[in-house]
Structures are given as structure tokens and as C-alpha cells.
Coordinates of C-alpha atoms and ligand atoms in Angstrom, one line a residue:
M75 CA -0.3 0.1 0.1
T76 CA 1.5 3.3 -0.6
N77 CA 0.8 6.4 1.5
A78 CA -1.3 9.6 -0.1
H79 CA 0.6 11.3 -3.0
K80 CA 3.8 12.7 -2.3
K81 CA 4.1 16.4 -3.3
L82 CA 6.5 17.5 -6.2
F83 CA 7.3 20.9 -7.0
I84 CA 8.8 21.7 -10.6
K85 CA 10.4 25.0 -11.1
T86 CA 11.8 25.5 -14.8
W87 CA 13.6 28.2 -16.4
G88 CA 15.1 28.4 -19.9
C89 CA 13.9 27.2 -23.3
Q90 CA 10.7 25.0 -24.5
M91 CA 13.1 21.9 -24.3
N92 CA 13.2 22.4 -20.4
V93 CA 9.7 22.7 -20.0
Y94 CA 9.1 19.5 -21.9
D95 CA 12.0 17.6 -19.7
S96 CA 10.1 19.2 -16.7
N97 CA 6.9 17.4 -17.8
R98 CA 8.3 14.3 -18.6
M99 CA 9.9 14.2 -14.7
S100 CA 6.6 14.7 -13.8
D101 CA 5.6 11.8 -15.6
I102 CA 8.3 9.6 -14.9
L103 CA 7.5 10.5 -10.9
S104 CA 4.1 10.2 -11.1
A105 CA 4.8 6.4 -11.6
L106 CA 6.5 6.7 -7.9
G107 CA 3.6 8.3 -6.3
Y108 CA 4.5 11.8 -6.9
K109 CA 1.7 14.3 -7.6
T110 CA 2.9 17.5 -9.3
V111 CA 1.9 20.5 -7.5
D112 CA 2.3 24.5 -8.4
A113 CA 3.7 25.8 -4.8
P114 CA 7.1 24.7 -3.0
E115 CA 5.1 24.7 0.5
G116 CA 5.3 21.3 1.8
A117 CA 6.6 19.6 -1.1
D118 CA 8.2 16.1 -0.2
M119 CA 10.7 17.1 -3.5
M120 CA 11.8 20.1 -5.3
I121 CA 13.4 20.0 -8.6
L122 CA 15.0 23.4 -9.8
N123 CA 15.6 22.6 -13.7
T124 CA 17.7 25.1 -14.7
C125 CA 19.3 27.5 -17.8
H126 CA 22.4 28.3 -18.2
I127 CA 22.4 30.2 -21.6
R128 CA 23.2 33.8 -20.3
E129 CA 25.0 35.4 -17.1
K130 CA 24.1 35.0 -13.8
A131 CA 22.5 31.7 -14.5
T132 CA 24.6 30.2 -11.3
D133 CA 24.0 32.9 -8.9
K134 CA 20.2 32.5 -9.7
V135 CA 20.0 29.2 -9.0
F136 CA 21.7 29.4 -5.8
S137 CA 19.3 32.3 -4.5
E138 CA 16.5 30.2 -5.3
L139 CA 18.0 27.5 -3.7
G140 CA 18.3 30.0 -0.7
R141 CA 14.7 30.9 -0.6
L142 CA 13.3 27.3 -1.1
R143 CA 16.0 25.7 1.5
V144 CA 13.6 27.2 4.0
H145 CA 10.6 25.1 3.2
K146 CA 12.7 21.9 3.7
E147 CA 13.9 23.4 7.4
E148 CA 10.6 23.7 8.3
K149 CA 9.5 20.7 7.0
E150 CA 12.3 18.5 9.0
A151 CA 11.9 20.9 12.0
A152 CA 8.4 19.1 11.8
G153 CA 9.7 15.3 11.3
G154 CA 9.5 15.0 7.5
K155 CA 11.5 15.0 4.8
M156 CA 12.3 17.0 1.2
I157 CA 14.5 16.1 -1.2
I158 CA 16.1 18.7 -3.2
A159 CA 17.5 18.4 -6.6
V160 CA 19.0 21.1 -9.2
A161 CA 18.3 19.6 -13.0
G162 CA 19.2 21.1 -16.4
C163 CA 22.0 22.9 -17.8
V164 CA 23.1 24.6 -15.0
A165 CA 23.5 21.6 -13.2
Q166 CA 25.4 19.8 -16.3
A167 CA 27.7 22.9 -16.2
E168 CA 28.6 23.2 -12.9
G169 CA 27.7 19.9 -10.8
D170 CA 30.1 19.4 -8.2
F171 CA 30.1 23.2 -7.5
I172 CA 26.7 22.8 -6.6
L173 CA 27.1 19.8 -4.3
E174 CA 29.9 21.8 -2.6
R175 CA 28.0 25.0 -2.4
A176 CA 24.4 23.7 -1.4
P177 CA 24.9 20.9 1.5
Y178 CA 20.7 20.7 1.5
V179 CA 21.0 19.6 -2.1
S180 CA 20.4 15.6 -2.3
M181 CA 20.6 15.5 -6.6
V182 CA 22.3 17.1 -9.6
F183 CA 21.6 15.4 -13.1
G184 CA 22.0 16.7 -16.3
P185 CA 19.5 17.2 -19.2
Q186 CA 20.1 13.4 -20.5
T187 CA 20.0 11.4 -17.1
Y188 CA 16.6 12.5 -16.0
H189 CA 15.5 8.7 -17.2
E190 CA 17.1 7.5 -14.3
L191 CA 15.1 9.2 -11.6
P192 CA 13.5 6.5 -9.9
E193 CA 17.3 4.7 -9.1
M194 CA 18.5 8.6 -8.4
V195 CA 15.2 8.9 -5.5
I196 CA 15.8 5.6 -4.0
K197 CA 19.6 6.7 -3.3
A198 CA 18.5 9.9 -2.5
G199 CA 16.0 8.6 0.2
G200 CA 18.3 6.8 1.6
G201 CA 20.6 9.7 2.7
E202 CA 23.2 9.4 -0.3
R203 CA 23.9 12.7 -2.3
V204 CA 23.6 11.9 -6.2
I205 CA 25.4 13.4 -8.9
N206 CA 24.5 12.7 -12.6
T207 CA 26.1 14.2 -15.1
E208 CA 27.3 11.6 -17.7
F209 CA 26.2 11.6 -21.2
P210 CA 24.7 8.2 -21.2
S211 CA 25.4 6.2 -24.3
V212 CA 21.7 5.3 -24.4
S213 CA 19.1 7.9 -25.0
K214 CA 16.9 9.1 -22.2
F215 CA 14.1 8.8 -24.9
D216 CA 14.6 5.3 -24.8
H217 CA 13.6 4.7 -21.0
L218 CA 10.6 7.4 -20.4
P219 CA 7.1 6.3 -20.0
D220 CA 4.1 7.7 -22.1
Q221 CA 3.5 11.4 -21.4
H222 CA 0.5 12.1 -19.3
T223 CA 1.6 15.7 -18.6
I224 CA 0.3 17.7 -21.5
E225 CA -0.1 21.9 -21.2
G226 CA -3.6 22.8 -22.3
S227 CA -4.0 22.5 -26.3
A228 CA -1.0 23.2 -27.2
A229 CA 1.9 20.7 -26.7
Y230 CA 5.6 20.8 -26.9
L231 CA 7.3 17.5 -28.5
S232 CA 11.0 17.1 -28.3
I233 CA 12.3 15.5 -31.4
Q234 CA 16.0 16.2 -31.5
E235 CA 18.6 17.5 -29.0
G236 CA 22.0 18.7 -28.9
C237 CA 23.7 21.0 -31.2
D238 CA 27.1 19.7 -32.8
K239 CA 27.7 23.8 -34.2
F240 CA 29.4 25.1 -31.6
C241 CA 28.7 28.9 -32.4
T242 CA 31.3 30.6 -30.3
F243 CA 29.5 32.2 -27.7
C244 CA 26.8 29.0 -26.5
V245 CA 27.0 26.6 -23.8
V246 CA 24.6 24.4 -25.8
P247 CA 27.0 22.1 -27.1
Y248 CA 28.4 21.4 -23.8
T249 CA 25.2 21.5 -21.6
R250 CA 23.2 19.1 -23.8
G251 CA 25.9 17.3 -25.8
G252 CA 26.2 16.1 -29.4
E253 CA 23.0 16.3 -31.6
Y254 CA 21.0 13.5 -31.5
S255 CA 17.5 12.9 -33.6
R256 CA 14.9 10.5 -32.4
S257 CA 13.4 7.8 -34.5
A258 CA 10.3 8.8 -36.9
Q259 CA 8.1 6.2 -35.5
E260 CA 8.6 7.0 -31.7
I261 CA 7.9 10.6 -32.6
M262 CA 4.7 9.6 -34.6
D263 CA 3.5 7.6 -31.7
E264 CA 4.0 10.3 -29.1
A265 CA 2.2 12.8 -31.5
H266 CA -0.8 10.3 -31.5
R267 CA -0.9 10.1 -28.0
L268 CA -0.8 14.1 -27.4
V269 CA -3.6 14.5 -30.2
D270 CA -5.6 11.7 -28.4
Q271 CA -5.1 13.7 -25.1
G272 CA -6.7 16.5 -26.5
A273 CA -3.6 18.6 -28.2
L274 CA -4.6 20.7 -31.3
E275 CA -1.0 21.9 -31.6
I276 CA 2.1 20.3 -31.8
M277 CA 5.4 22.4 -31.4
L278 CA 8.6 20.1 -32.2
L279 CA 11.4 20.8 -30.7
G280 CA 15.0 20.5 -30.9
Q281 CA 18.0 22.9 -30.4
N282 CA 18.9 22.8 -33.9
V283 CA 15.2 21.3 -35.2
N284 CA 15.5 21.2 -38.6
A285 CA 18.7 19.6 -38.3
F286 CA 16.4 16.8 -37.5
H287 CA 17.2 13.5 -39.2
G288 CA 15.5 10.9 -37.4
A289 CA 15.7 7.1 -38.7
G290 CA 12.7 5.9 -40.6
K291 CA 11.5 2.4 -42.0
N292 CA 14.2 0.2 -43.7
G293 CA 17.0 2.5 -42.1
R294 CA 16.2 5.3 -44.2
A295 CA 16.8 9.0 -42.6
V296 CA 13.6 11.0 -42.0
G297 CA 13.9 14.6 -42.3
L298 CA 11.9 17.5 -40.4
A299 CA 9.9 18.5 -44.0
E300 CA 8.9 14.7 -44.1
L301 CA 8.1 14.7 -40.2
I302 CA 6.1 17.3 -40.8
R303 CA 3.9 16.1 -43.7
N304 CA 3.2 13.0 -41.4
I305 CA 2.4 14.6 -38.6
S306 CA 0.1 16.8 -40.0
E307 CA -2.1 14.1 -41.0
I308 CA -2.7 12.9 -37.7
K309 CA -6.8 13.5 -37.6
G310 CA -7.9 16.1 -35.0
L311 CA -4.2 18.0 -35.2
E312 CA -5.1 21.4 -36.5
R313 CA -1.5 23.4 -36.1
V314 CA 2.3 22.4 -36.2
R315 CA 4.9 24.8 -35.4
Y316 CA 8.7 24.2 -35.0
S317 CA 11.8 25.8 -33.0
T318 CA 14.5 26.4 -33.1
S319 CA 15.8 26.2 -36.6
H320 CA 19.4 27.2 -37.9
P321 CA 19.3 29.3 -41.2
R322 CA 21.8 27.0 -42.9
D323 CA 20.0 24.6 -42.2
M324 CA 16.5 25.5 -44.1
D325 CA 16.7 23.1 -47.1
D326 CA 14.5 23.5 -50.2
D327 CA 11.8 20.7 -49.1
L328 CA 11.4 22.3 -45.6
I329 CA 10.9 25.5 -47.3
R330 CA 8.4 23.8 -50.1
V331 CA 6.5 22.5 -46.7
H332 CA 5.7 25.7 -45.5
G333 CA 3.7 26.1 -49.0
E334 CA 2.2 22.7 -49.4
V335 CA 1.1 22.2 -45.5
Q336 CA -1.8 24.5 -43.8
K337 CA -1.4 23.4 -40.3
L338 CA 2.3 24.6 -40.8
M339 CA 1.5 28.2 -39.1
P340 CA 2.6 30.9 -40.6
F341 CA 5.5 31.9 -38.4
L342 CA 8.8 31.1 -38.0
H343 CA 11.7 31.6 -35.2
L344 CA 14.8 31.9 -37.0
P345 CA 17.8 33.2 -35.1
V346 CA 20.6 35.2 -37.2
Q347 CA 22.3 36.6 -34.2
S348 CA 24.0 39.3 -36.0
G349 CA 23.4 41.4 -39.2
S350 CA 27.7 42.1 -39.8
N351 CA 29.3 39.2 -41.9
K352 CA 32.4 40.0 -39.7
I353 CA 30.5 39.5 -36.5
L354 CA 28.7 36.1 -38.1
E355 CA 32.0 34.8 -38.7
A356 CA 33.7 35.5 -35.4
M357 CA 30.7 33.6 -34.0
N358 CA 31.3 30.7 -36.2
R359 CA 27.7 30.7 -37.4
K360 CA 28.3 29.4 -41.0
H361 CA 25.9 31.6 -42.4
K362 CA 26.5 34.8 -44.1
T363 CA 23.6 37.5 -43.9
D364 CA 23.1 36.9 -47.8
I365 CA 21.6 33.1 -47.1
Y366 CA 19.9 34.4 -44.3
L367 CA 17.7 36.9 -46.6
D368 CA 17.7 34.1 -49.4
V369 CA 16.0 31.8 -47.1
I370 CA 13.4 34.7 -46.1
A371 CA 12.6 35.5 -49.5
K372 CA 12.1 32.0 -50.5
L373 CA 9.8 31.0 -47.6
R374 CA 7.8 34.3 -48.2
K375 CA 7.3 32.9 -52.2
A376 CA 6.1 29.7 -50.6
R377 CA 3.9 31.1 -48.0
P378 CA 3.2 34.5 -48.8
D379 CA 1.5 35.3 -45.1
I380 CA 4.3 34.1 -43.3
A381 CA 5.9 36.2 -40.5
F382 CA 9.3 36.0 -39.1
S383 CA 10.9 36.5 -35.3
S384 CA 14.8 35.7 -34.4
D385 CA 17.2 36.4 -32.0
Y386 CA 20.2 38.6 -32.1
I387 CA 22.8 39.0 -29.8
I388 CA 24.1 42.7 -29.2
G389 CA 27.7 44.0 -28.1
F390 CA 29.7 40.7 -29.3
P391 CA 33.3 41.2 -29.0
G392 CA 34.6 43.2 -31.7
E393 CA 31.3 44.6 -32.4
T394 CA 31.9 48.0 -34.0
D395 CA 29.2 50.7 -34.4
Q396 CA 29.3 49.5 -38.1
D397 CA 28.4 46.1 -37.1
F398 CA 25.7 47.3 -34.8
E399 CA 24.3 49.4 -37.4
D400 CA 24.5 46.5 -39.9
S401 CA 22.2 44.5 -37.2
L402 CA 19.9 47.4 -37.2
E403 CA 19.8 47.4 -41.4
L404 CA 19.0 43.7 -41.5
A405 CA 16.2 43.7 -38.6
R406 CA 14.9 46.4 -40.9
T407 CA 15.2 44.5 -44.5
V408 CA 13.6 41.9 -42.9
G409 CA 10.5 43.5 -40.8
Y410 CA 9.9 41.4 -37.9
A411 CA 6.8 40.0 -36.4
S412 CA 8.5 39.6 -33.1
C413 CA 12.3 39.3 -32.1
Y414 CA 14.4 38.3 -29.1
S415 CA 17.7 40.5 -28.6
F416 CA 20.2 39.9 -25.6
K417 CA 23.3 41.5 -24.6
Y418 CA 26.5 39.4 -25.2
S419 CA 27.4 37.4 -21.9
A420 CA 30.6 35.2 -21.9
R421 CA 29.9 31.9 -21.0
P422 CA 32.6 30.0 -19.1
G423 CA 34.4 27.3 -21.4
T424 CA 33.1 28.8 -24.6
P425 CA 35.8 30.0 -27.1
A426 CA 34.1 33.4 -27.1
A427 CA 34.7 34.0 -23.7
N428 CA 38.8 34.2 -24.3
L429 CA 37.8 37.4 -26.7
Q430 CA 38.6 39.7 -23.6
A431 CA 40.3 42.2 -25.0
A432 CA 38.0 42.9 -27.8
L433 CA 34.9 42.9 -25.5
V434 CA 32.5 45.8 -25.8
P435 CA 32.2 48.3 -22.9
E436 CA 29.2 47.7 -20.9
H437 CA 27.9 51.1 -21.3
I438 CA 27.8 51.1 -25.2
A439 CA 26.5 47.6 -25.4
S440 CA 23.4 48.6 -23.0
E441 CA 23.0 51.7 -25.2
R442 CA 23.0 49.5 -28.9
L443 CA 20.4 46.9 -27.0
K444 CA 18.2 49.9 -26.3
R445 CA 18.1 51.5 -29.7
F446 CA 17.5 47.7 -31.4
Q447 CA 14.5 47.0 -28.8
A448 CA 13.5 50.5 -29.8
L449 CA 13.3 49.1 -33.4
I450 CA 11.9 45.7 -32.7
N451 CA 8.9 47.4 -30.5
E452 CA 8.1 49.5 -33.3
Q453 CA 8.2 46.4 -36.2
Q454 CA 5.9 44.3 -33.4
A455 CA 3.5 47.4 -32.9
A456 CA 3.0 47.9 -36.8
F457 CA 3.0 43.9 -36.9
N458 CA 0.1 43.9 -34.9
K459 CA -1.5 46.6 -36.1
S460 CA -1.8 45.3 -39.6
C461 CA -3.7 42.4 -38.0
E462 CA -6.7 44.7 -37.0
G463 CA -9.7 44.2 -38.9
K464 CA -8.9 40.6 -40.0
V465 CA -10.3 37.6 -39.0
L466 CA -8.0 35.4 -37.5
P467 CA -8.5 31.6 -36.1
I468 CA -7.5 31.6 -32.2
L469 CA -6.6 28.8 -30.5
F470 CA -8.3 29.5 -27.0
D471 CA -6.1 27.7 -23.7
R472 CA -6.8 29.4 -21.1
K473 CA -8.7 31.8 -19.0
G474 CA -7.5 35.6 -19.2
R475 CA -6.8 37.9 -16.1
K476 CA -10.4 39.4 -16.3
Q477 CA -13.6 38.0 -15.5
G478 CA -15.2 36.2 -18.5
Q479 CA -12.1 36.6 -20.8
L480 CA -10.3 34.1 -22.5
S481 CA -6.9 34.0 -24.0
G482 CA -5.7 32.4 -26.9
R483 CA -2.9 32.5 -29.5
S484 CA -3.1 33.4 -32.8
P485 CA -1.2 31.9 -35.6
Y486 CA 1.7 33.9 -35.3
S487 CA 1.9 33.3 -31.4
Q488 CA 0.4 36.5 -30.6
S489 CA -1.8 36.4 -27.4
V490 CA -5.2 37.1 -28.4
Y491 CA -8.1 38.3 -25.5
V492 CA -11.8 37.9 -26.0
N493 CA -15.0 37.7 -23.9
G494 CA -16.3 34.6 -24.1
N495 CA -17.7 31.7 -22.8
E496 CA -15.3 29.0 -20.7
R497 CA -16.4 26.2 -22.4
L498 CA -14.2 27.8 -25.7
I499 CA -11.1 26.4 -23.8
G500 CA -9.4 24.1 -26.3
N501 CA -10.8 25.1 -29.3
I502 CA -9.8 27.2 -32.4
V503 CA -12.5 30.1 -33.1
D504 CA -12.7 33.1 -35.6
V505 CA -12.0 35.9 -33.8
K506 CA -12.2 39.6 -35.6
I507 CA -9.1 41.2 -34.5
T508 CA -10.5 45.0 -33.3
E509 CA -7.7 46.5 -31.5
A510 CA -3.9 46.1 -31.4
F511 CA -1.5 46.4 -28.7
D512 CA 2.3 46.4 -28.4
N513 CA 2.5 42.7 -26.7
S514 CA -1.3 41.9 -27.8
L515 CA -4.7 41.8 -29.7
T516 CA -8.4 41.9 -28.6
G517 CA -11.2 41.0 -30.6
D518 CA -14.5 39.5 -30.8
I519 CA -15.6 36.2 -31.5
V520 CA -17.0 35.8 -35.0
M521 CA -20.7 34.3 -34.8
A522 CA -21.9 31.4 -37.3
D523 CA -24.3 34.2 -38.3
D524 CA -21.7 36.7 -39.1
V525 CA -20.0 34.4 -41.5
A526 CA -23.6 33.0 -43.4
Ligands
SAH877 N1 19.6 26.6 -31.1 C1 19.5 28.2 -31.2 C2 19.9 28.8 -30.1 C3 19.6 28.6 -28.6 S1 20.0 29.7 -27.3 C4 19.8 28.8 -32.6 O1 20.9 28.3 -32.9 O2 19.8 29.8 -32.6 C5 18.9 31.0 -27.5 C6 19.4 32.3 -28.0 O3 20.2 32.9 -26.5 C7 20.5 32.7 -28.7 O4 19.8 32.9 -29.9 C8 21.3 33.7 -28.4 O5 20.6 34.8 -29.4 C9 21.2 34.1 -27.3 N2 22.4 33.4 -26.4 C10 23.2 32.3 -26.5 N3 24.2 32.5 -26.2 C11 23.9 33.6 -25.6 C12 25.5 34.5 -25.0 N4 26.2 34.0 -24.6 N5 24.8 35.8 -24.4 C13 24.1 36.3 -24.8 N6 23.1 35.9 -25.6 C14 23.3 34.4 -26.1
SF4_878 FE1 24.0 27.3 -29.4 FE2 24.5 27.9 -32.1 FE3 24.0 25.7 -31.6 FE4 22.2 27.4 -31.5 S1 23.3 26.5 -33.0 S2 22.4 25.8 -30.1 S3 23.4 29.1 -31.0 S4 25.8 26.6 -30.7
F3S879 FE1 18.9 26.9 -21.4 FE2 19.4 24.9 -21.7 FE3 17.9 25.5 -23.1 S1 21.2 26.5 -21.2 S2 18.2 27.7 -23.0 S3 17.9 25.2 -20.9 S4 19.4 24.4 -23.6

């Protein structure tokens, strides 16, 4: 006989792959009697699923641990027990250091070993401190239970992990390891299960998702284009997206799919990082701006209503005023629906961290970032404005903040708020956009008679 459910609290930072991983950890631990809760009070286990991509990542983890250990102390004072675990990319990069500095942490494990959670939990329960930051030769995907944890009607599905590209600023090849693609069959099975559980939208995930090359039938490799064609045929699935792509891996077949598959949403996140070819080379991006613009032009030709977002790093070592102007110019040329920009942050162990002499002074980098973000805010507001008066299909996935309000996502991933009945949650409904704001849209549900 098992006791009542034990409580598991997971806090997640970082990319969508970490969100996927946290859900899968919930699945694994639910088989051991843990129920995932959304507050740390009284938890029997806490997992911090961490991200190492930019500065102060490790500091953030320690300050969060400092706050959460209070709950452990309270629980122990009352005669209870709590396991605190650090997972994810900071765990991978700083494993031993975490165990050393935080004696109340019982488990530290990287993104590739969480399928071993049941063994780790038993050890930690027996008082052992566990560290597990190997890159196992067998993929975790071969050992995960079927999923139960899906968030709303839009689900994430990791199809590819890791990266072999080694951009000089980036920790991902070190924290996630080399590129690995799951098999096409395994992914199709998982996609079917997600749709059976109510997913209307699936976002295919990978650090380099368009480098995907999974084993297909008879040992033949399946690329992302073919996978999207197959997934889009699943009955009941309405929307497909994929993220994050590298410009160099946008082959013609994948571009063609954007024109062929209506379920593939007309919105693509395609990080470029800089508009200067000199900086792109120093970043080891292996693409120039002309390749990027060429891919964008081809995608627009294939799918005229497609919109783009991107990532830019501002203030990479050696970035001159002119290099920065080139980034602004590239962003103006593309015209984004939204875009992320980050001040360069030297990451320990990456090649660019040795470029100390060429560091852009902090105040200049901040000034540039501000200018870049002002341009992007303008572009985003203009894109949102261009949606006014249009009818867009909106996937409603939750209640809005205000009474009677629903919140959903447009094909371009914009947040859309309307007044409507809660039973529309989990449905895709036509909405006439009435007003655009900087970060969201509002509108009215289109009634059947409006359409007639
Ligand atoms: N695989 C994706 C990016 C993953 S990291 C790609 O190839 O584009 C997400 C974003 O974080 C990157 O696109 C980059 O813009 C930003 N980033 C990564 N390392 C960084 C660093 N050291 N400093 C600032 N931004 C960084
Ligand atoms: Fe990092 Fe570059 Fe790989 Fe993207 S492609 S994960 S930025 S190394
Ligand atoms: Fe962060 Fe690791 Fe994702 S460093 S962005 S959680 S791959």
C-alpha cells in the first residue's frame, strides 16, 4: 500500500525543451507516487530545472535554493523529509560546485539523465547525495514512460536534442551534448498520444530542430520536412510549429512544406544573431546575411502570409558601431513580427569567452541594446496593427486575467484576449481583431451568422 500522494514541485527556467523535460520528469515521478503541485510549500521533492544560457544563471539558482531551503528546514523541523534536486543545464555545467556549495541539495543531474530518476530518488531517499552529469550512450527517450502531462491544447514534443554547431558564444553543445534525433516512429507515436489527450497544436522542439534526421523505416533517414508532412496528417491535429531552426539547415524541401502544409503555422523563429558578416564569422555561425535573406525570401514566396521572429546578440566582442548598424539594417530589411535581443554575455568554457580584449564596454552594449529593442518594439506594434480588422483563427488555451475573458494564440503566436464562454477553451475559433496593443490583440468572436 502506498501512502497518499507525495508532492512534487518543479521550477523551470530556460527554453521550451526544459519545459518539455519538466513535464517528462513529472510523468516519471508520478509512477513513483508523486503528484506535481504548483507551490513549494510542504513539497516532498523539489526540482529546479535550470538554464545556463546567459549571465548570472548560476547565481540565480543559488538564490532560489536559498529561498526554497527554508521549506525543507520547516518540513524537517516537523519530522518530515524533503529532497531538493538541481537539474538542467546549470546542473550539467556546475554539478560538483553545486553539491559543494549547497549541502542541503541531494541530487544534481543533467538534461540527458533524468530517465534514471527512479534510481536516483531511491539513493537520495537513503541519505546518499547523487550526482549524474554523464552523457549516457543510451538515449533517455528509450526509457521514458508515455506522457500524461500536457499543458493545455498546445503541446511540446522534443524530436531532436543537442548541437554540433559550436557557435563561439554558446553553452548548448556542452550542456546538452551532441546532436541526436529520435526515430520517426517514436515521434509519430508520441504525436498520436498527444492528440488523443486533446492537443490541437504540436510544437516540434530541438536546439537545432531543422537538422533533424531521424531513423525511418528500412534504415532510411527522415528529415523535418517529411516528418511535418506525416504529423500534419494526424486527424484532430490542427496546428504544427517547430523551433529552433538554424538558417543553414533550411533546405528547399522544408521551405516547400511551408507552402504545402496548411496546418504548418505561418510563423517561423529563425535566429540570425547579427547583421554583420564579420561578426557572424567570429561567432562561427557558418552563414552570412545573404543566405539568411535568401531563405526568408524563398519562405515568403512559398507562404506569402508568413511572419518571422529571430534572436540577435548585441555587443559580441569586436562589434563596432558599423557592425551594430548592420544588425539594425538587417532587422529593418526583414521586418519582424517579434524578435528577441540579448546583450552578449561571456559564458565560461566557450571560445568567445577568451576574446576579453575585444569586449564591448558595458555602457555601449546597453545603449545599442536599447536602440535595437526600440526598433523591434516598433516593428512588433506595426505587425500587430496590421492584424486589426482581420479574422484570425485563435486557439483558446486558458482564462484571461479579467472576469469573462479568454486568452488564446493567433497563428503568429500573438496573445489574443476576447470575452467569451469558458467552454471555448480547447477550441480554435475565428476572431475578428478589433484592437492591437504592443504585446497583444483583442477581438470579438465571429458568430456563425456573421459568416453566413
Ligand atoms: N539553437 C538556437 C539558439 C539557442 S540559445 C540557435 O541556434 O539559434 C537562444 C538564444 O540565446 C540564442 O539564439 C542567442 O541569441 C542567445 N544566446 C546564446 N548564448 C548567448 C550568450 N553567450 N550571450 C547572449 N545571448 C546568448
Ligand atoms: Fe548554440 Fe549555435 Fe548550437 Fe544554436 S546553433 S544551440 S546558438 S551552438
Ligand atoms: Fe537554457 Fe539549456 Fe535550453 S542552457 S536555453 S535550458 S538548452
